[in-house]
mmCIF file of C-alpha atoms in Angstrom:
data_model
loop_
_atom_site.group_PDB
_atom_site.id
_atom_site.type_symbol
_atom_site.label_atom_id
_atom_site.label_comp_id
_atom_site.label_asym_id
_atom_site.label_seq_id
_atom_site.Cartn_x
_atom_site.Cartn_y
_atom_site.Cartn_z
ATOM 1 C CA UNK A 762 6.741 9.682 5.653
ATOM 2 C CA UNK A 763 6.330 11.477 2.589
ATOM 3 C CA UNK A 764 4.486 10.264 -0.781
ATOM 4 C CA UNK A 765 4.220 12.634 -4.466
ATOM 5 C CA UNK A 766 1.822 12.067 -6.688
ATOM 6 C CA UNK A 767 2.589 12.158 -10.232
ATOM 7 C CA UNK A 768 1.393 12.020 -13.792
ATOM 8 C CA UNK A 769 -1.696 14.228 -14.193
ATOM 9 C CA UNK A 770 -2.048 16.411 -17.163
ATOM 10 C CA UNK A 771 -5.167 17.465 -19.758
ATOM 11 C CA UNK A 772 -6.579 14.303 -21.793
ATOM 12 C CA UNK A 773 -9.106 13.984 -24.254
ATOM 13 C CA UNK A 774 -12.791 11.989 -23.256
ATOM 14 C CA UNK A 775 -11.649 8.090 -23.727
ATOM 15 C CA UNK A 776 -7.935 8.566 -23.144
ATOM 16 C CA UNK A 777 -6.202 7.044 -19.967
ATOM 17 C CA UNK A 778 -3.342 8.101 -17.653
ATOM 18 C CA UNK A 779 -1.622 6.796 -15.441
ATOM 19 C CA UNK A 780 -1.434 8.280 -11.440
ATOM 20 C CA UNK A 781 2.171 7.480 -9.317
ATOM 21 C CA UNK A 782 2.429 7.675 -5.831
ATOM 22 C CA UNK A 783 5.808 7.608 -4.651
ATOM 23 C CA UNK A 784 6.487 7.191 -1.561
ATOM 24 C CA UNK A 785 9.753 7.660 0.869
ATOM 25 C CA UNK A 786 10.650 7.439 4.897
ATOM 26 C CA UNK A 787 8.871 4.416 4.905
ATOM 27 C CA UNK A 788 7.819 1.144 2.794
ATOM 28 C CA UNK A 789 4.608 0.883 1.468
ATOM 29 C CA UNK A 790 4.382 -3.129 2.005
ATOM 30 C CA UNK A 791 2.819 -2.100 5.672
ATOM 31 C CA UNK A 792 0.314 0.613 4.921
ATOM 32 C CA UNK A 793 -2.543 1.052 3.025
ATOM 33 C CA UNK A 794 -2.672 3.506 0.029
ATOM 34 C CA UNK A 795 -5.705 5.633 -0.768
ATOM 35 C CA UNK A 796 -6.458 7.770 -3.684
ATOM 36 C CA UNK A 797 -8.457 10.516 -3.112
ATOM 37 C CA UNK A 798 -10.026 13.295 -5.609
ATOM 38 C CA UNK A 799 -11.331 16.962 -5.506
ATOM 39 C CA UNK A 800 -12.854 18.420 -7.861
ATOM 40 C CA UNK A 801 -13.437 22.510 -8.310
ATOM 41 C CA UNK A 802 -16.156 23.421 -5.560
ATOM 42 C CA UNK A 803 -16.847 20.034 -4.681
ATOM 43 C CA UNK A 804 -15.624 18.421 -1.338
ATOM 44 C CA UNK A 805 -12.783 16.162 -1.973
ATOM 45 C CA UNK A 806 -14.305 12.408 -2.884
ATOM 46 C CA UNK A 807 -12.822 8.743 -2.187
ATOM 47 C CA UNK A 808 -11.525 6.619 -5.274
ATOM 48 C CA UNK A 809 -9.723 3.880 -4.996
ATOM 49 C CA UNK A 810 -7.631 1.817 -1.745
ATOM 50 C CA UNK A 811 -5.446 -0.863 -1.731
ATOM 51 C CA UNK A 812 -4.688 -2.400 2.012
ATOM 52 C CA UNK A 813 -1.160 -2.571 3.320
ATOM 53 C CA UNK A 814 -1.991 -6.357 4.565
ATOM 54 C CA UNK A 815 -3.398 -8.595 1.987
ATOM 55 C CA UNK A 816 -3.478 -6.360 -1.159
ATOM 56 C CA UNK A 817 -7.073 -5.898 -0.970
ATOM 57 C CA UNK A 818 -8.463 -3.800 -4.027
ATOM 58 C CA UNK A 819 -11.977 -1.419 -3.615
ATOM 59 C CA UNK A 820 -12.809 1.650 -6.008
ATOM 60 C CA UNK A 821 -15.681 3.891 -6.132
ATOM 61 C CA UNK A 822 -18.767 2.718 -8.122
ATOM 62 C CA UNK A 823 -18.029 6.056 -10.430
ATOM 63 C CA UNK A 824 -14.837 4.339 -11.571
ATOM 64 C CA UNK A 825 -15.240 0.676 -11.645
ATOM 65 C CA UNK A 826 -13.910 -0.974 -14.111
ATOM 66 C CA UNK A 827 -12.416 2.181 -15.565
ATOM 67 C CA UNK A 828 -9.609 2.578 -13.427
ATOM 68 C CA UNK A 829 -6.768 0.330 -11.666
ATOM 69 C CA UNK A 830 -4.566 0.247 -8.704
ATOM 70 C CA UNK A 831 -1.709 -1.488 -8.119
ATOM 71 C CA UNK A 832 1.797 -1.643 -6.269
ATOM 72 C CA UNK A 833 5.080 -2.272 -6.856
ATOM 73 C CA UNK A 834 6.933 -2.670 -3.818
ATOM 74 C CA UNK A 835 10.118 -2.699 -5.516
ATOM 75 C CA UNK A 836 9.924 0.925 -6.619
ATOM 76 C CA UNK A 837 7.898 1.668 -3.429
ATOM 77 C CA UNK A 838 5.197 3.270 -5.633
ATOM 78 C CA UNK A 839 1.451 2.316 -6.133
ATOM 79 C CA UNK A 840 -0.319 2.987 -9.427
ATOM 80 C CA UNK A 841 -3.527 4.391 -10.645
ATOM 81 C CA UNK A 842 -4.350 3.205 -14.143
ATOM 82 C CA UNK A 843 -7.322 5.451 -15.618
ATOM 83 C CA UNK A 844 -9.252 4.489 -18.538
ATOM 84 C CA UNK A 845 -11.894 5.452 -20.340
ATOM 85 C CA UNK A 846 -11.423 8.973 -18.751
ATOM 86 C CA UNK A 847 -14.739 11.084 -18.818
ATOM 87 C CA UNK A 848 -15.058 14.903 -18.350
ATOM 88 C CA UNK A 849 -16.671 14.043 -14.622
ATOM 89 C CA UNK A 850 -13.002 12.749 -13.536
ATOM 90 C CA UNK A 851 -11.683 16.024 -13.936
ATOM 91 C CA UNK A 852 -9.864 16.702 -10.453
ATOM 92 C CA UNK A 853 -6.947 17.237 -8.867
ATOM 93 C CA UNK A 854 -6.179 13.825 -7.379
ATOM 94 C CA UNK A 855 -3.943 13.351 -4.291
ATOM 95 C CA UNK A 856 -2.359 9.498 -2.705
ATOM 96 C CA UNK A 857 -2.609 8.561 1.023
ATOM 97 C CA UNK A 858 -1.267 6.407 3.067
ATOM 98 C CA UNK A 859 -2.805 4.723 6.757
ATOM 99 C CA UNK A 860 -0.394 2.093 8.637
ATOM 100 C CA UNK A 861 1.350 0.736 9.560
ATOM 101 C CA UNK A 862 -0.868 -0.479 11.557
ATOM 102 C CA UNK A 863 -4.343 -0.086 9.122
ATOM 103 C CA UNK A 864 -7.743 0.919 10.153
ATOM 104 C CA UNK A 865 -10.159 -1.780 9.252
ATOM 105 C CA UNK A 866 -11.360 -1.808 5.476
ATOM 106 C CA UNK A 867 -14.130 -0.160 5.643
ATOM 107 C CA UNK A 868 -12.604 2.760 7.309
ATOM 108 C CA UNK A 869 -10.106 3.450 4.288
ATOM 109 C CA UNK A 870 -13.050 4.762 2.348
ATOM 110 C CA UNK A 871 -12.456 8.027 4.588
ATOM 111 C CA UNK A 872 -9.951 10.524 4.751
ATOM 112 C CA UNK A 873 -9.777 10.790 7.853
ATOM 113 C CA UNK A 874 -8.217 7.215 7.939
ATOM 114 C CA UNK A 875 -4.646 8.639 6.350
ATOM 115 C CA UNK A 876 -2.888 10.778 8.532
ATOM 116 C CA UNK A 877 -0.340 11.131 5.819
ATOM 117 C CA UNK A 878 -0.655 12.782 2.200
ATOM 118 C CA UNK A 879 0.826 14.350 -0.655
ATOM 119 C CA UNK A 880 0.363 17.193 -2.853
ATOM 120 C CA UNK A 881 -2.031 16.490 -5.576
ATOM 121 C CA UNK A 882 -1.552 16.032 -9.056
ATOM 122 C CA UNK A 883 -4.425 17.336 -11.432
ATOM 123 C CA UNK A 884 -6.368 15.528 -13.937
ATOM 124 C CA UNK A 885 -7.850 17.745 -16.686
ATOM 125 C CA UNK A 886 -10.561 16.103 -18.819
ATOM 126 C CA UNK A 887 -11.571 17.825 -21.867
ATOM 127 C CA UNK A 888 -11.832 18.197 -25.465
#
């Protein structure tokens, strides 16, 4: 099981980028996919999950209706869609992935739930 994240890099307040998690060894239809974030000094933070079983969709209350996640099982990759970005978001932000057999929902709000990840990709939010 492996999974990259790609497609950080320095934006301006109010831009958007978009996050891919690739992933390989395994297919993503079965697990659940968790985005995660750090930020400098700061313990790393929970941001976004979609479930491996019925697509289910939660994000943290700092980035509703900012950002977006979605996958494409054809390219074996799930999205993050970031919008509106704000200085706050700066981070380096890293994918997971929990299955195939996944913890309940409410568990993938915790790291701890993913026994798999990938390196992270930063996010640089700045003027």
């Amino acid at each position: 099981v492996q999974l990259q994240a790609s497609g950080g890099g320095l934006v301006q307040p109010g831009g958007s980028l978009r996050l891919s998690c690739a992933a390989s060894g395994f297919t993503l239809d079965y697990y659940a996919i968790g985005w995660f974030r750090q930020a400098p000094g700061k313990e790393r933070e929970w941001v976004s999950y979609i479930s491996g079983s019925d697509g289910t969709k939660k994000y943290a209350d700092s980035v509703k209706g900012r950002f977006t996640i979605s996958r494409d099982n054809a390219k074996n990759t799930v999205y993050l869609q970031m919008n509106n970005l704000k200085p706050e978001d700066t981070a380096v932000y890293f994918c997971a992935a929990a299955g195939p057999n996944t913890p309940i929902l409410s568990a993938l709000r915790l790291s701890t739930s993913y026994p798999y990840w990938g390196p992270g990709t930063e996010v640089t939010v700045s003027s």
